[in-house]
Amino acid sequence: MDEFELISRITHNTYNRKEVKVGVGDDAAIYSARTEFNEIVCVDTMVEGIHFLTHFSSPSEIGYKALAINISDIAAMGGIPKYYLVSLAIPSTWREEQIDEMYGGMKDLAKLYHMDLLGGDTVSTEDKLIITVTAIGEIEKGKACLRSYARPGDTVFVTGYLGSSAAGLSLLYKECKIESDALRQYFLQRHKKPVPRVDVGLICSRYGRVALNDISDGLSSELNEIAEASNVTIEINKEQLPVHPELKKLGSKWEEWVLFGGEDFELAGTIPHEVWDDFYKECEAAKIQVYPIGHVTKQGVSKVFLNENNHAEILGKKGYNHFKQR
Amino acid sequence: MDEFELISRITHNTYNRKEVKVGVGDDAAIYSARTEFNEIVCVDTMVEGIHFLTHFSSPSEIGYKALAINISDIAAMGGIPKYYLVSLAIPSTWREEQIDEMYGGMKDLAKLYHMDLLGGDTVSTEDKLIITVTAIGEIEKGKACLRSYARPGDTVFVTGYLGSSAAGLSLLYKECKIESDALRQYFLQRHKKPVPRVDVGLICSRYGRVALNDISDGLSSELNEIAEASNVTIEINKEQLPVHPELKKLGSKWEEWVLFGGEDFELAGTIPHEVWDDFYKECEAAKIQVYPIGHVTKQGVSKVFLNENNHAEILGKKGYNHFKQR
């Protein structure tokens, strides 16, 4: 398959962003940056058998998620996603239609954010499909939400239910079950098609000093990263952690999913206490639910504590269980 | 720059480019674009067993080349390379020191261009190592060298010897041999550590309407891409094609290497005839040899013709032979 044929089939050479000067089809793409903004860039790779399984997710869902996790990284800086590039290593076991569907899944998501595909590479490989997405966005100068911004007194918050993605994965593995098909679909979708929180990230960027991380590796891991980058102690309260009302019915692992499950792609962050009410109200007006879950308590000890019934324990940087570890 | 950006700059004070606001260590990197420039972006992937073999190239050479081929794409737009991101899919057969060496090979090359590593991803895979590099550069507004810029009357040129990389690969495969160790090293280096022609690209960008392509897939392929993008006919003369004086001694395949070999990462392009002399002299003054090899003859037929002894034949878009096809 010719890489330019493939990409030009997808792009049709029309671009959403007027700043695109040269799109797909030359040695590189060229775009014009807006003067009042800085550029944001990140890259993420998904490997078949490790980050996705073809019997769990369709090619379209795999493409969607590969782009979504990159958009989520831009959201976690408070930024606006604008462009993406895709590199695919394709084994011979994948058919051309499947690759088209994968690009289709990315394109559908990109459309929601007026993002343009600016290029990529397609190579053949012998074993597993590997998809690497580079995403480029922008952030108003001086408005980025950095991990190092947490200060004592800040409110710690998350932007949505935790553990839903891990519950969806557990359902796919038939480790648990659920009666309602609608609920089953909800949890599966949270795993297969997570929604990057660009909306909340943008609101955060207007509040000056907000530390943000997207929940890819699990709440505990993300909060530890903020604690380390800011050199602060974070305390969160177990009873404040937002979960779907039906999550607990999925079995005893729900607490683990909430703290360590990851891949919810909600945002976790800290915001100065004095602007919390305004922030909450602005989110509410935008029909976005945000949940306070604790506080930054002091400078100097980069740890996260989980409080439950007046007892505090250290929340370690425990990672996410990939497919291959099951 | 606000106070927090300053703090993050001081913590990561190893960046060459002062425009880096947030480097490695947050969800994404942030840099400031210069107002009089546009941004250039491209991505290229190399797969073990297809684009490189570990018994031919050291980890350092593999890293070098993965970055070099991306810098070459930026050079082929006339641009200045500035940043790169690296995604690695690593099988368990690779040791940590080898990965370090690979990064070292990239870092050494990046240093020459004052490029900064802005992020990346590392995942495990089961089979072959796959390295994907995203490169970001800049080009003065309106100065890019596009494939679509060729016009009848333009001089066609290349920036250095052709076929040297293919000769080096052939030596690695022991398909041919050479007495002189210095010459052997020259050809091997042209294959393993090609030098991206950022210098010539920059000069080209000052000549207004220069069509450029880097020679990754072979001269015939690159010129055909320019002919197609510009909808022109290109005629080149076999006796003008620059080759290393010793190339012909490496056997009968040398003509094939020159036309279809690829991976020389020289630049091939077209430039208005009336500025050729100035361009040639400017390159000469910069100790860069450029070689005229033909002309753009007419608008309307997107073909490349090779002239030899008053006989012209169509030069097809024949590709490069990867390792696995031997």
Coordinates of N, CA and C in Angstrom, one line a residue, chain B residues 136-270:
Chain B
I136 N 10.6 18.5 14.4 CA 10.0 19.8 14.2 C 11.0 20.9 13.8
G137 N 10.7 21.7 12.9 CA 11.6 22.7 12.5 C 10.9 24.0 12.2
E138 N 11.6 24.9 11.6 CA 10.9 26.2 11.2 C 11.5 26.7 9.9
I139 N 10.7 27.5 9.2 CA 11.1 28.0 7.9 C 10.5 29.5 7.9
E140 N 11.4 30.4 7.4 CA 10.9 31.7 7.3 C 9.6 31.8 6.5
K141 N 8.7 32.6 6.9 CA 7.4 32.6 6.2 C 7.6 32.9 4.7
G142 N 6.9 32.0 3.8 CA 7.0 32.2 2.4 C 8.2 31.7 1.7
K143 N 9.1 31.1 2.5 CA 10.4 30.7 1.9 C 10.5 29.2 1.7
A144 N 9.5 28.4 2.0 CA 9.6 26.9 1.9 C 9.9 26.5 0.4
C145 N 10.6 25.4 0.3 CA 10.9 24.8 -1.0 C 10.0 23.6 -1.3
L146 N 9.0 23.8 -2.1 CA 7.9 22.8 -2.3 C 8.1 22.1 -3.6
R147 N 7.7 20.8 -3.6 CA 7.8 19.9 -4.8 C 7.0 20.5 -6.0
S148 N 6.0 21.4 -5.7 CA 5.2 21.9 -6.7 C 5.7 23.1 -7.4
Y149 N 7.0 23.5 -7.1 CA 7.5 24.8 -7.6 C 8.3 24.7 -8.9
A150 N 8.4 23.5 -9.5 CA 9.2 23.4 -10.7 C 8.5 24.0 -11.9
R151 N 9.2 24.7 -12.8 CA 8.6 25.4 -13.9 C 9.5 25.1 -15.1
P152 N 9.0 25.1 -16.3 CA 9.8 24.9 -17.5 C 10.9 25.9 -17.6
G153 N 12.1 25.5 -18.0 CA 13.3 26.3 -18.0 C 14.2 26.2 -16.8
D154 N 13.6 25.7 -15.7 CA 14.4 25.5 -14.4 C 15.6 24.5 -14.7
T155 N 16.7 24.8 -14.0 CA 17.8 23.9 -13.9 C 17.5 22.8 -12.9
V156 N 17.8 21.5 -13.2 CA 17.6 20.4 -12.3 C 19.0 20.1 -11.7
F157 N 19.0 20.0 -10.3 CA 20.3 19.8 -9.7 C 20.3 18.7 -8.6
V158 N 21.4 18.2 -8.2 CA 21.6 17.4 -7.0 C 22.8 18.0 -6.2
T159 N 22.8 17.6 -4.9 CA 23.8 18.2 -4.0 C 25.0 17.4 -3.7
G160 N 25.1 16.2 -4.3 CA 26.3 15.4 -4.0 C 26.2 14.1 -4.7
Y161 N 27.2 13.2 -4.5 CA 27.3 12.0 -5.2 C 26.1 11.1 -5.0
L162 N 25.7 10.4 -6.0 CA 24.5 9.5 -6.0 C 25.0 8.1 -5.9
G163 N 24.2 7.2 -5.3 CA 24.5 5.8 -5.3 C 25.5 5.3 -4.2
S164 N 26.0 6.2 -3.5 CA 27.1 5.9 -2.5 C 26.4 5.0 -1.4
S165 N 25.2 5.4 -0.9 CA 24.6 4.6 0.1 C 24.3 3.2 -0.3
A166 N 23.7 3.1 -1.5 CA 23.4 1.7 -2.0 C 24.7 0.9 -2.2
A167 N 25.8 1.6 -2.6 CA 27.1 0.9 -2.7 C 27.5 0.4 -1.3
G168 N 27.3 1.2 -0.3 CA 27.7 0.8 1.1 C 26.9 -0.4 1.6
L169 N 25.6 -0.4 1.3 CA 24.7 -1.5 1.6 C 25.2 -2.8 0.9
S170 N 25.5 -2.6 -0.3 CA 26.0 -3.8 -1.1 C 27.3 -4.4 -0.5
L171 N 28.2 -3.5 -0.1 CA 29.4 -3.9 0.6 C 29.1 -4.7 1.9
L172 N 28.1 -4.2 2.6 CA 27.7 -4.8 3.9 C 27.2 -6.3 3.6
Y173 N 26.5 -6.4 2.5 CA 26.0 -7.7 2.1 C 27.0 -8.6 1.4
K174 N 28.2 -8.1 1.3 CA 29.3 -8.7 0.6 C 29.0 -9.1 -0.9
E175 N 28.1 -8.3 -1.5 CA 27.8 -8.5 -2.9 C 28.9 -8.0 -3.8
C176 N 29.7 -7.1 -3.2 CA 30.9 -6.6 -3.9 C 32.0 -6.3 -2.9
K177 N 33.2 -6.0 -3.4 CA 34.2 -5.7 -2.5 C 35.1 -4.6 -3.0
I178 N 35.9 -4.0 -2.1 CA 36.8 -2.9 -2.4 C 38.1 -3.1 -1.6
E179 N 39.2 -2.8 -2.3 CA 40.5 -3.0 -1.6 C 40.7 -2.0 -0.5
S180 N 40.6 -0.7 -0.9 CA 41.0 0.4 0.1 C 40.0 0.4 1.3
D181 N 40.6 0.4 2.5 CA 39.7 0.4 3.6 C 39.1 1.8 3.8
A182 N 39.8 2.9 3.4 CA 39.3 4.2 3.5 C 38.0 4.4 2.6
L183 N 38.1 3.8 1.4 CA 37.0 3.9 0.5 C 35.8 3.1 1.0
R184 N 36.2 1.9 1.5 CA 35.1 1.0 2.1 C 34.4 1.8 3.2
Q185 N 35.1 2.4 4.1 CA 34.5 3.2 5.2 C 33.7 4.4 4.6
Y186 N 34.2 5.0 3.5 CA 33.4 6.1 3.0 C 32.0 5.6 2.5
F187 N 32.0 4.5 1.8 CA 30.7 4.0 1.3 C 29.8 3.5 2.5
L188 N 30.4 2.8 3.4 CA 29.6 2.3 4.6 C 29.0 3.5 5.3
Q189 N 29.8 4.5 5.5 CA 29.3 5.7 6.3 C 28.2 6.4 5.6
R190 N 28.3 6.4 4.2 CA 27.2 7.0 3.5 C 25.9 6.3 3.7
H191 N 26.0 5.0 3.9 CA 24.8 4.2 4.2 C 24.4 4.3 5.6
K192 N 25.3 4.2 6.5 CA 25.0 4.1 7.9 C 24.8 5.5 8.6
K193 N 25.5 6.4 8.2 CA 25.4 7.7 8.8 C 25.3 8.9 7.8
P194 N 24.3 8.9 7.0 CA 24.1 9.9 6.0 C 24.0 11.3 6.6
V195 N 24.5 12.3 5.9 CA 24.5 13.6 6.5 C 23.4 14.4 5.8
P196 N 22.4 14.8 6.6 CA 21.3 15.6 6.1 C 21.8 17.0 5.6
R197 N 21.3 17.4 4.4 CA 21.8 18.6 3.8 C 21.1 19.9 4.2
V198 N 21.1 20.1 5.5 CA 20.4 21.3 6.0 C 21.1 22.6 5.4
D199 N 22.4 22.5 5.3 CA 23.1 23.7 4.7 C 22.7 24.1 3.4
V200 N 22.5 23.2 2.4 CA 22.1 23.5 1.1 C 20.6 23.9 1.1
G201 N 19.8 23.2 1.9 CA 18.4 23.5 2.0 C 18.2 25.0 2.4
L202 N 19.0 25.4 3.3 CA 18.9 26.8 3.8 C 19.2 27.8 2.7
I203 N 20.3 27.5 1.9 CA 20.6 28.4 0.8 C 19.5 28.4 -0.2
C204 N 19.0 27.2 -0.5 CA 17.8 27.1 -1.5 C 16.7 28.0 -1.1
S205 N 16.4 28.0 0.2 CA 15.2 28.7 0.7 C 15.3 30.2 0.4
R206 N 16.5 30.7 0.2 CA 16.7 32.1 -0.1 C 16.5 32.5 -1.6
Y207 N 16.3 31.4 -2.4 CA 16.2 31.7 -3.9 C 14.8 31.7 -4.4
G208 N 13.8 31.8 -3.5 CA 12.5 32.1 -3.9 C 11.6 30.9 -4.3
R209 N 11.9 30.3 -5.5 CA 11.1 29.3 -6.0 C 12.0 28.1 -6.4
V210 N 12.3 27.3 -5.3 CA 13.2 26.1 -5.5 C 12.3 24.9 -5.1
A211 N 12.2 23.9 -6.0 CA 11.5 22.7 -5.7 C 12.6 21.7 -5.1
L212 N 12.3 21.1 -4.0 CA 13.3 20.2 -3.4 C 12.7 18.9 -2.9
N213 N 13.5 17.9 -2.9 CA 13.1 16.6 -2.4 C 14.4 16.0 -1.8
D214 N 14.3 15.3 -0.7 CA 15.6 14.6 -0.3 C 15.6 13.2 -0.9
I215 N 16.8 12.7 -1.2 CA 16.9 11.4 -1.9 C 16.8 10.3 -0.9
S216 N 15.6 9.9 -0.6 CA 15.4 8.8 0.3 C 15.1 7.5 -0.5
D217 N 14.2 7.6 -1.5 CA 13.8 6.5 -2.2 C 14.5 6.3 -3.6
G218 N 15.4 7.2 -3.9 CA 16.2 7.1 -5.2 C 15.9 8.3 -6.0
L219 N 16.9 8.7 -6.8 CA 16.7 9.9 -7.7 C 15.5 9.8 -8.5
S220 N 15.3 8.7 -9.2 CA 14.1 8.6 -10.1 C 12.8 8.8 -9.4
S221 N 12.7 8.3 -8.2 CA 11.5 8.4 -7.5 C 11.3 9.9 -7.1
E222 N 12.3 10.5 -6.6 CA 12.2 11.9 -6.1 C 11.9 12.9 -7.2
L223 N 12.6 12.7 -8.4 CA 12.3 13.6 -9.5 C 10.9 13.4 -10.1
N224 N 10.4 12.1 -10.0 CA 9.1 11.9 -10.5 C 8.1 12.6 -9.5
E225 N 8.4 12.6 -8.3 CA 7.5 13.3 -7.3 C 7.4 14.8 -7.6
I226 N 8.5 15.4 -7.9 CA 8.6 16.8 -8.3 C 7.8 17.0 -9.6
A227 N 8.0 16.1 -10.6 CA 7.3 16.2 -11.9 C 5.8 16.2 -11.7
E228 N 5.4 15.2 -10.8 CA 3.9 15.1 -10.6 C 3.4 16.3 -9.8
A229 N 4.0 16.7 -8.8 CA 3.5 17.8 -7.9 C 3.5 19.1 -8.7
S230 N 4.4 19.3 -9.7 CA 4.5 20.5 -10.4 C 3.8 20.4 -11.8
N231 N 3.5 19.2 -12.2 CA 2.9 18.9 -13.5 C 3.8 19.4 -14.6
V232 N 5.1 18.9 -14.6 CA 6.1 19.3 -15.6 C 6.8 18.1 -16.1
T233 N 7.5 18.2 -17.2 CA 8.4 17.2 -17.7 C 9.8 17.6 -17.3
I234 N 10.6 16.6 -16.8 CA 11.9 16.8 -16.3 C 12.8 15.9 -17.2
E235 N 13.9 16.5 -17.8 CA 14.9 15.7 -18.5 C 16.2 15.8 -17.8
I236 N 16.8 14.7 -17.6 CA 18.2 14.7 -17.0 C 19.1 14.0 -17.9
N237 N 20.4 14.3 -17.8 CA 21.4 13.7 -18.7 C 22.3 12.8 -17.9
K238 N 22.4 11.5 -18.4 CA 23.1 10.5 -17.6 C 24.6 10.9 -17.3
E239 N 25.2 11.5 -18.3 CA 26.6 11.8 -18.1 C 26.9 12.9 -17.1
Q240 N 25.8 13.6 -16.7 CA 25.9 14.7 -15.7 C 25.7 14.2 -14.3
L241 N 25.2 13.0 -14.1 CA 24.9 12.5 -12.8 C 26.2 12.3 -12.0
P242 N 26.3 13.0 -10.8 CA 27.6 12.9 -10.1 C 27.7 11.6 -9.3
V243 N 28.8 11.0 -9.5 CA 29.1 9.7 -8.7 C 30.5 9.8 -8.2
H244 N 30.8 9.1 -7.1 CA 32.1 9.0 -6.6 C 33.0 8.3 -7.7
P245 N 34.2 8.9 -7.9 CA 35.1 8.3 -8.9 C 35.3 6.8 -8.8
E246 N 35.2 6.3 -7.6 CA 35.5 4.8 -7.5 C 34.3 4.0 -7.6
L247 N 33.1 4.6 -7.7 CA 31.8 3.8 -7.6 C 31.8 2.7 -8.7
K248 N 32.2 3.1 -9.9 CA 32.1 2.1 -11.0 C 32.9 0.9 -10.8
K249 N 33.9 1.0 -10.0 CA 34.8 -0.2 -9.8 C 34.1 -1.3 -8.9
L250 N 32.9 -0.9 -8.3 CA 32.2 -1.8 -7.4 C 31.3 -2.7 -8.2
G251 N 31.3 -2.7 -9.5 CA 30.5 -3.7 -10.2 C 29.5 -3.1 -11.1
S252 N 28.8 -4.0 -11.8 CA 27.8 -3.6 -12.8 C 26.6 -2.9 -12.3
K253 N 26.3 -3.0 -11.0 CA 25.0 -2.5 -10.5 C 25.1 -0.9 -10.2
W254 N 26.2 -0.3 -10.5 CA 26.4 1.1 -10.1 C 25.3 2.0 -10.7
E255 N 25.0 1.7 -11.9 CA 24.0 2.6 -12.6 C 22.6 2.5 -11.9
E256 N 22.3 1.3 -11.5 CA 21.0 1.1 -10.8 C 21.1 1.8 -9.4
W257 N 22.2 1.8 -8.7 CA 22.3 2.5 -7.4 C 22.1 4.0 -7.6
V258 N 22.7 4.5 -8.7 CA 22.7 6.0 -8.9 C 21.2 6.4 -9.1
L259 N 20.5 5.7 -9.9 CA 19.1 6.1 -10.3 C 18.1 5.7 -9.3
F260 N 18.3 4.5 -8.7 CA 17.2 3.9 -7.9 C 17.6 3.6 -6.5
G261 N 18.9 3.7 -6.2 CA 19.4 3.2 -4.9 C 18.8 3.9 -3.7
G262 N 18.7 5.2 -3.7 CA 18.1 5.8 -2.5 C 19.0 5.9 -1.3
E263 N 18.5 6.6 -0.3 CA 19.1 6.7 1.0 C 20.5 7.5 1.0
D264 N 20.7 8.2 -0.1 CA 21.9 9.1 -0.1 C 21.6 10.3 0.8
F265 N 20.3 10.7 0.8 CA 19.9 11.9 1.6 C 20.6 13.1 1.1
E266 N 21.0 13.1 -0.1 CA 21.3 14.4 -0.8 C 20.0 15.0 -1.2
L267 N 20.0 16.3 -1.6 CA 18.8 16.9 -2.1 C 18.8 16.9 -3.6
A268 N 17.6 16.7 -4.2 CA 17.4 16.9 -5.6 C 16.4 18.0 -5.8
G269 N 16.6 18.9 -6.8 CA 15.7 20.0 -6.9 C 15.7 20.7 -8.3
T270 N 14.9 21.7 -8.4 CA 14.9 22.5 -9.6 C 15.0 24.0 -9.1

